[in-house]
mmCIF file of C-alpha atoms in Angstrom:
data_model
loop_
_atom_site.group_PDB
_atom_site.id
_atom_site.type_symbol
_atom_site.label_atom_id
_atom_site.label_comp_id
_atom_site.label_asym_id
_atom_site.label_seq_id
_atom_site.Cartn_x
_atom_site.Cartn_y
_atom_site.Cartn_z
ATOM 1 C CA MET J 5 78.967 6.772 53.383
ATOM 2 C CA LYS J 6 81.892 4.922 54.043
ATOM 3 C CA LEU J 7 83.345 2.623 56.749
ATOM 4 C CA ALA J 8 87.289 2.327 57.757
ATOM 5 C CA VAL J 9 88.474 -0.299 59.288
ATOM 6 C CA ALA J 10 92.432 -0.515 60.918
ATOM 7 C CA ALA J 11 93.749 -3.558 62.580
ATOM 8 C CA ALA J 12 95.543 -2.898 65.786
ATOM 9 C CA VAL J 13 98.293 -1.988 66.096
ATOM 10 C CA ALA J 14 99.228 -3.408 69.740
ATOM 11 C CA VAL J 15 99.448 -7.867 69.557
ATOM 12 C CA THR J 16 98.935 -9.025 72.794
ATOM 13 C CA ALA J 17 98.980 -12.164 74.655
ATOM 14 C CA CYS J 18 95.796 -13.359 73.982
ATOM 15 C CA ALA J 19 95.290 -13.289 70.728
ATOM 16 C CA PRO J 20 94.231 -16.006 68.710
ATOM 17 C CA PRO J 21 95.146 -16.540 64.789
ATOM 18 C CA ALA J 22 93.952 -15.593 61.959
ATOM 19 C CA GLY J 23 91.468 -17.360 60.716
ATOM 20 C CA PRO J 24 91.473 -19.000 56.578
ATOM 21 C CA PRO J 25 92.519 -16.224 53.756
ATOM 22 C CA GLY J 26 88.973 -14.898 52.334
ATOM 23 C CA PRO J 27 88.967 -13.066 48.751
ATOM 24 C CA SER J 28 91.381 -10.677 46.993
ATOM 25 C CA PRO J 29 90.521 -6.753 48.533
ATOM 26 C CA SER J 30 90.155 -4.852 45.736
ATOM 27 C CA PRO J 31 93.228 -1.670 45.073
ATOM 28 C CA ALA J 32 93.262 1.087 48.224
ATOM 29 C CA PRO J 33 91.400 4.599 45.911
ATOM 30 C CA PRO J 34 93.670 6.532 44.407
ATOM 31 C CA GLY J 35 94.436 9.255 46.627
ATOM 32 C CA LEU J 36 94.747 8.011 50.084
ATOM 33 C CA VAL J 37 98.382 8.269 51.996
ATOM 34 C CA TRP J 38 99.283 7.677 55.686
ATOM 35 C CA GLU J 39 100.545 10.236 57.248
ATOM 36 C CA ILE J 40 102.878 10.271 60.726
ATOM 37 C CA GLN J 41 101.221 12.190 63.251
ATOM 38 C CA SER J 42 102.328 13.388 66.614
ATOM 39 C CA PRO J 43 102.836 10.274 69.120
ATOM 40 C CA ALA J 44 100.020 10.011 71.993
ATOM 41 C CA LEU J 45 101.490 10.931 75.594
ATOM 42 C CA THR J 46 101.073 6.898 76.827
ATOM 43 C CA ALA J 47 101.949 3.950 74.907
ATOM 44 C CA ARG J 48 98.372 1.763 75.531
ATOM 45 C CA THR J 49 96.637 -1.103 74.090
ATOM 46 C CA GLU J 50 92.883 -2.278 74.805
ATOM 47 C CA VAL J 51 91.900 1.682 75.272
ATOM 48 C CA ALA J 52 87.958 2.647 73.982
ATOM 49 C CA ALA J 53 88.647 5.982 71.405
ATOM 50 C CA ALA J 54 85.395 8.587 70.640
ATOM 51 C CA GLU J 55 85.660 11.260 67.931
ATOM 52 C CA HIS J 56 83.683 14.610 69.700
ATOM 53 C CA GLY J 57 83.935 18.181 69.059
ATOM 54 C CA GLU J 58 85.735 17.366 66.213
ATOM 55 C CA ARG J 59 89.018 15.572 68.526
ATOM 56 C CA ILE J 60 89.486 11.756 69.440
ATOM 57 C CA TYR J 61 89.544 10.944 72.761
ATOM 58 C CA VAL J 62 91.606 7.493 73.894
ATOM 59 C CA VAL J 63 90.473 5.995 77.449
ATOM 60 C CA GLY J 64 91.767 3.584 79.127
ATOM 61 C CA GLY J 65 93.691 0.408 78.591
ATOM 62 C CA PHE J 66 96.799 -1.916 79.517
ATOM 63 C CA VAL J 67 100.089 0.261 80.061
ATOM 64 C CA GLY J 68 103.917 -1.574 79.254
ATOM 65 C CA SER J 69 103.821 -2.644 83.117
ATOM 66 C CA GLY J 70 99.931 -5.196 82.334
ATOM 67 C CA ALA J 71 98.157 -2.433 84.294
ATOM 68 C CA THR J 72 95.164 -0.821 83.824
ATOM 69 C CA VAL J 73 94.900 2.401 83.574
ATOM 70 C CA ASP J 74 91.840 5.357 84.317
ATOM 71 C CA ILE J 75 94.631 7.582 81.758
ATOM 72 C CA VAL J 76 92.011 9.696 79.000
ATOM 73 C CA GLU J 77 94.005 11.530 76.182
ATOM 74 C CA VAL J 78 93.042 14.195 73.471
ATOM 75 C CA TYR J 79 93.943 14.634 69.946
ATOM 76 C CA ASP J 80 93.099 17.866 68.040
ATOM 77 C CA PRO J 81 93.648 16.372 64.105
ATOM 78 C CA THR J 82 94.053 20.120 63.406
ATOM 79 C CA ALA J 83 96.732 21.018 65.685
ATOM 80 C CA ASP J 84 98.365 17.735 65.739
ATOM 81 C CA ARG J 85 98.506 17.553 68.926
ATOM 82 C CA TRP J 86 97.608 15.274 71.995
ATOM 83 C CA THR J 87 97.091 16.260 75.507
ATOM 84 C CA ALA J 88 95.760 15.470 79.284
ATOM 85 C CA GLY J 89 91.877 14.657 79.972
ATOM 86 C CA PRO J 90 89.688 13.913 83.048
ATOM 87 C CA PRO J 91 91.127 10.141 84.251
ATOM 88 C CA LEU J 92 87.871 8.182 84.269
ATOM 89 C CA PRO J 93 86.130 7.342 87.206
ATOM 90 C CA HIS J 94 88.162 4.194 87.837
ATOM 91 C CA PRO J 95 90.773 1.872 84.994
ATOM 92 C CA VAL J 96 89.587 0.401 82.587
ATOM 93 C CA ASN J 97 90.806 -2.051 80.110
ATOM 94 C CA HIS J 98 88.123 -3.354 76.354
ATOM 95 C CA ALA J 99 85.382 -0.756 77.809
ATOM 96 C CA MET J 100 83.315 0.712 74.372
ATOM 97 C CA ALA J 101 83.156 5.012 73.299
ATOM 98 C CA ALA J 102 80.813 6.855 71.405
ATOM 99 C CA GLY J 103 80.984 10.369 70.500
ATOM 100 C CA GLY J 104 77.316 12.109 70.584
ATOM 101 C CA LEU J 105 76.410 15.215 70.824
ATOM 102 C CA ASP J 106 76.025 15.783 74.437
ATOM 103 C CA GLY J 107 79.825 14.154 74.889
ATOM 104 C CA VAL J 108 81.440 11.043 75.070
ATOM 105 C CA TYR J 109 80.262 7.789 76.468
ATOM 106 C CA VAL J 110 82.720 5.170 77.907
ATOM 107 C CA VAL J 111 80.832 1.745 78.425
ATOM 108 C CA GLY J 112 81.419 -1.685 79.821
ATOM 109 C CA GLY J 113 85.057 -3.531 79.736
ATOM 110 C CA TYR J 114 87.128 -4.822 82.827
ATOM 111 C CA LEU J 115 88.226 -3.139 86.161
ATOM 112 C CA ASP J 116 91.242 -5.373 86.486
ATOM 113 C CA GLY J 117 92.570 -7.445 83.998
ATOM 114 C CA LEU J 118 90.614 -10.273 82.177
ATOM 115 C CA SER J 119 88.282 -10.560 85.218
ATOM 116 C CA ASP J 120 84.517 -10.291 85.282
ATOM 117 C CA PRO J 121 82.845 -6.711 82.445
ATOM 118 C CA THR J 122 81.135 -4.547 84.426
ATOM 119 C CA ASP J 123 78.131 -2.818 83.667
ATOM 120 C CA ARG J 124 78.769 0.909 84.804
ATOM 121 C CA ALA J 125 78.773 3.549 81.994
ATOM 122 C CA PHE J 126 80.185 7.154 82.016
ATOM 123 C CA LEU J 127 79.585 10.222 79.911
ATOM 124 C CA LEU J 128 82.011 13.019 79.584
ATOM 125 C CA GLU J 129 80.378 16.323 79.627
ATOM 126 C CA ASP J 130 82.369 19.779 79.971
ATOM 127 C CA ASP J 131 85.101 18.155 80.679
ATOM 128 C CA ALA J 132 83.642 16.700 83.412
ATOM 129 C CA TRP J 133 82.417 12.578 83.912
ATOM 130 C CA ARG J 134 79.253 11.541 84.726
ATOM 131 C CA GLU J 135 77.785 8.340 85.629
ATOM 132 C CA LEU J 136 75.001 6.690 83.490
ATOM 133 C CA PRO J 137 72.647 4.179 84.822
ATOM 134 C CA SER J 138 73.744 0.736 84.571
ATOM 135 C CA MET J 139 73.418 -1.513 81.647
ATOM 136 C CA PRO J 140 71.199 -4.066 81.586
ATOM 137 C CA GLU J 141 74.112 -5.922 81.478
ATOM 138 C CA PRO J 142 77.763 -6.337 82.031
ATOM 139 C CA ARG J 143 80.056 -6.525 78.418
ATOM 140 C CA ALA J 144 83.644 -5.338 77.705
ATOM 141 C CA ALA J 145 85.618 -5.879 74.779
ATOM 142 C CA GLY J 146 82.368 -5.251 72.311
ATOM 143 C CA GLY J 147 81.860 -2.145 69.779
ATOM 144 C CA ALA J 148 79.779 1.375 70.337
ATOM 145 C CA ALA J 149 77.744 4.387 68.331
ATOM 146 C CA ILE J 150 75.886 7.004 68.128
ATOM 147 C CA VAL J 151 73.074 5.892 65.766
ATOM 148 C CA ASP J 152 70.828 8.515 64.961
ATOM 149 C CA GLY J 153 70.608 9.905 68.302
ATOM 150 C CA THR J 154 70.974 6.216 70.326
ATOM 151 C CA LEU J 155 73.990 4.761 71.899
ATOM 152 C CA LEU J 156 74.534 0.742 70.961
ATOM 153 C CA VAL J 157 76.319 -1.458 72.516
ATOM 154 C CA ALA J 158 77.296 -4.558 70.675
ATOM 155 C CA GLY J 159 79.392 -7.285 70.531
ATOM 156 C CA GLY J 160 81.602 -7.791 73.007
ATOM 157 C CA VAL J 161 81.534 -10.832 76.567
ATOM 158 C CA GLY J 162 79.219 -10.758 78.682
ATOM 159 C CA ALA J 163 78.620 -12.953 82.021
ATOM 160 C CA ASP J 164 77.947 -15.741 80.065
ATOM 161 C CA GLY J 165 80.589 -15.289 77.305
ATOM 162 C CA LEU J 166 80.284 -13.923 73.836
ATOM 163 C CA ALA J 167 76.752 -11.921 73.806
ATOM 164 C CA ALA J 168 74.068 -12.604 72.459
ATOM 165 C CA SER J 169 71.944 -9.223 72.912
ATOM 166 C CA MET J 170 73.004 -5.638 71.815
ATOM 167 C CA LEU J 171 72.686 -2.933 74.597
ATOM 168 C CA VAL J 172 70.588 0.352 73.563
ATOM 169 C CA PHE J 173 70.453 3.459 75.342
ATOM 170 C CA ASP J 174 68.171 6.644 75.085
ATOM 171 C CA PRO J 175 69.989 10.011 76.658
ATOM 172 C CA ASP J 176 66.669 11.942 76.514
ATOM 173 C CA ALA J 177 65.142 9.385 78.663
ATOM 174 C CA GLY J 178 68.363 8.386 80.493
ATOM 175 C CA THR J 179 67.350 4.945 80.768
ATOM 176 C CA TRP J 180 68.941 1.252 78.702
ATOM 177 C CA SER J 181 67.100 -1.230 76.754
ATOM 178 C CA THR J 182 67.508 -4.195 75.417
ATOM 179 C CA ALA J 183 67.289 -5.644 71.115
ATOM 180 C CA PRO J 184 68.692 -8.417 69.132
ATOM 181 C CA GLY J 185 72.036 -9.063 69.290
ATOM 182 C CA LEU J 186 74.822 -9.270 66.203
ATOM 183 C CA PRO J 187 73.201 -12.740 63.597
ATOM 184 C CA THR J 188 77.644 -13.935 64.806
ATOM 185 C CA PRO J 189 78.061 -13.432 68.586
ATOM 186 C CA ARG J 190 81.602 -12.031 69.326
ATOM 187 C CA GLU J 191 84.129 -9.936 70.444
ATOM 188 C CA HIS J 192 87.526 -7.825 69.976
ATOM 189 C CA LEU J 193 85.171 -6.849 66.733
ATOM 190 C CA GLY J 194 84.663 -2.675 64.257
ATOM 191 C CA VAL J 195 81.767 -0.542 65.300
ATOM 192 C CA ALA J 196 80.726 1.880 63.762
ATOM 193 C CA GLY J 197 77.630 4.243 62.849
ATOM 194 C CA ALA J 198 75.951 5.930 60.075
ATOM 195 C CA ALA J 199 72.563 6.451 57.395
ATOM 196 C CA GLY J 200 70.513 4.651 60.074
ATOM 197 C CA ARG J 201 72.446 1.770 60.221
ATOM 198 C CA LEU J 202 74.608 0.027 62.643
ATOM 199 C CA PHE J 203 77.439 -1.599 61.031
ATOM 200 C CA ALA J 204 79.628 -4.907 62.780
ATOM 201 C CA VAL J 205 83.056 -5.627 60.461
ATOM 202 C CA GLY J 206 84.941 -8.469 61.923
ATOM 203 C CA GLY J 207 86.014 -9.864 65.380
ATOM 204 C CA ARG J 208 87.325 -12.865 66.304
ATOM 205 C CA THR J 209 85.156 -16.453 68.723
ATOM 206 C CA GLY J 210 87.722 -18.505 70.727
ATOM 207 C CA ASP J 211 87.898 -20.618 66.855
ATOM 208 C CA GLY J 212 89.755 -17.168 65.523
ATOM 209 C CA ASN J 213 89.110 -14.338 63.822
ATOM 210 C CA LEU J 214 86.391 -13.363 61.024
ATOM 211 C CA ALA J 215 85.278 -11.866 58.356
ATOM 212 C CA SER J 216 82.121 -11.179 59.079
ATOM 213 C CA ALA J 217 80.125 -8.295 58.151
ATOM 214 C CA GLU J 218 76.838 -7.105 59.328
ATOM 215 C CA ALA J 219 74.758 -3.880 59.462
ATOM 216 C CA PHE J 220 71.518 -3.456 61.877
ATOM 217 C CA ASP J 221 68.785 -1.340 61.582
ATOM 218 C CA VAL J 222 67.685 1.344 63.895
ATOM 219 C CA ARG J 223 64.617 1.737 61.948
ATOM 220 C CA SER J 224 63.043 -1.750 61.404
ATOM 221 C CA GLY J 225 65.149 -3.660 64.111
ATOM 222 C CA THR J 226 66.303 -6.584 62.109
ATOM 223 C CA TRP J 227 70.572 -6.915 60.875
ATOM 224 C CA SER J 228 71.604 -8.165 57.422
ATOM 225 C CA SER J 229 74.841 -9.895 56.392
ATOM 226 C CA LEU J 230 76.857 -7.859 54.528
ATOM 227 C CA PRO J 231 80.217 -8.703 52.181
ATOM 228 C CA SER J 232 82.249 -10.426 53.451
ATOM 229 C CA MET J 233 85.368 -8.193 53.981
ATOM 230 C CA PRO J 234 88.650 -9.352 52.088
ATOM 231 C CA THR J 235 90.521 -10.681 54.718
ATOM 232 C CA PRO J 236 89.364 -12.072 58.326
ATOM 233 C CA ARG J 237 90.197 -9.210 61.576
ATOM 234 C CA GLY J 238 89.776 -9.205 65.383
ATOM 235 C CA GLY J 239 91.124 -6.515 67.212
ATOM 236 C CA LEU J 240 90.272 -4.312 65.244
ATOM 237 C CA ALA J 241 88.475 -0.518 64.975
ATOM 238 C CA ALA J 242 86.271 1.224 62.804
ATOM 239 C CA ALA J 243 84.611 4.652 62.020
ATOM 240 C CA ALA J 244 82.176 6.284 59.210
#
């Protein structure tokens, strides 16, 4: 199992300075090269993205004017082609997204600018959005992943600042619950799920970017610390 981490390509005015340098990174594995793909249809930042059915869904975010949008665009890696998807039920930025067997989940985020986060949640299935039960609490700028068929929403900003709990959605029961939050509370982090665990890497607090890396074991319900990343990063994404 490998975890890939990518830094955000767009820099926003609210980005804090980077933290102190960490250990030197190991050399990249041989044979890995970057390729330029077709550009997205709309230039945006602070989007949410998820993979489903061998396609990548990019939802919401800010456009150049600063407006929050309901835009959904779908990328087909095989054809290297973007198409428009069904718009979100409402504009949102800093939302969290994850792809599951039944579709693409989009939860939380800010409805307008950087105002109070929302607790609304949606599922894109059969090219239509369906509203899910509201989350136990509002959340934005966190990360989401499907682990063993369960949607986990980690980190981010809640109604009272950095979130202290993790939000858990059971698709079969259609119900939300909570679980222990990140040992290192933070926002704008990378989150991915694999091998029965949720991985949380990087992120930021009001003091700057972090190199923290932690994993949550779904079966035991406990967090563990991982080796820190070579460099502190915030506003990043991760995929397993």
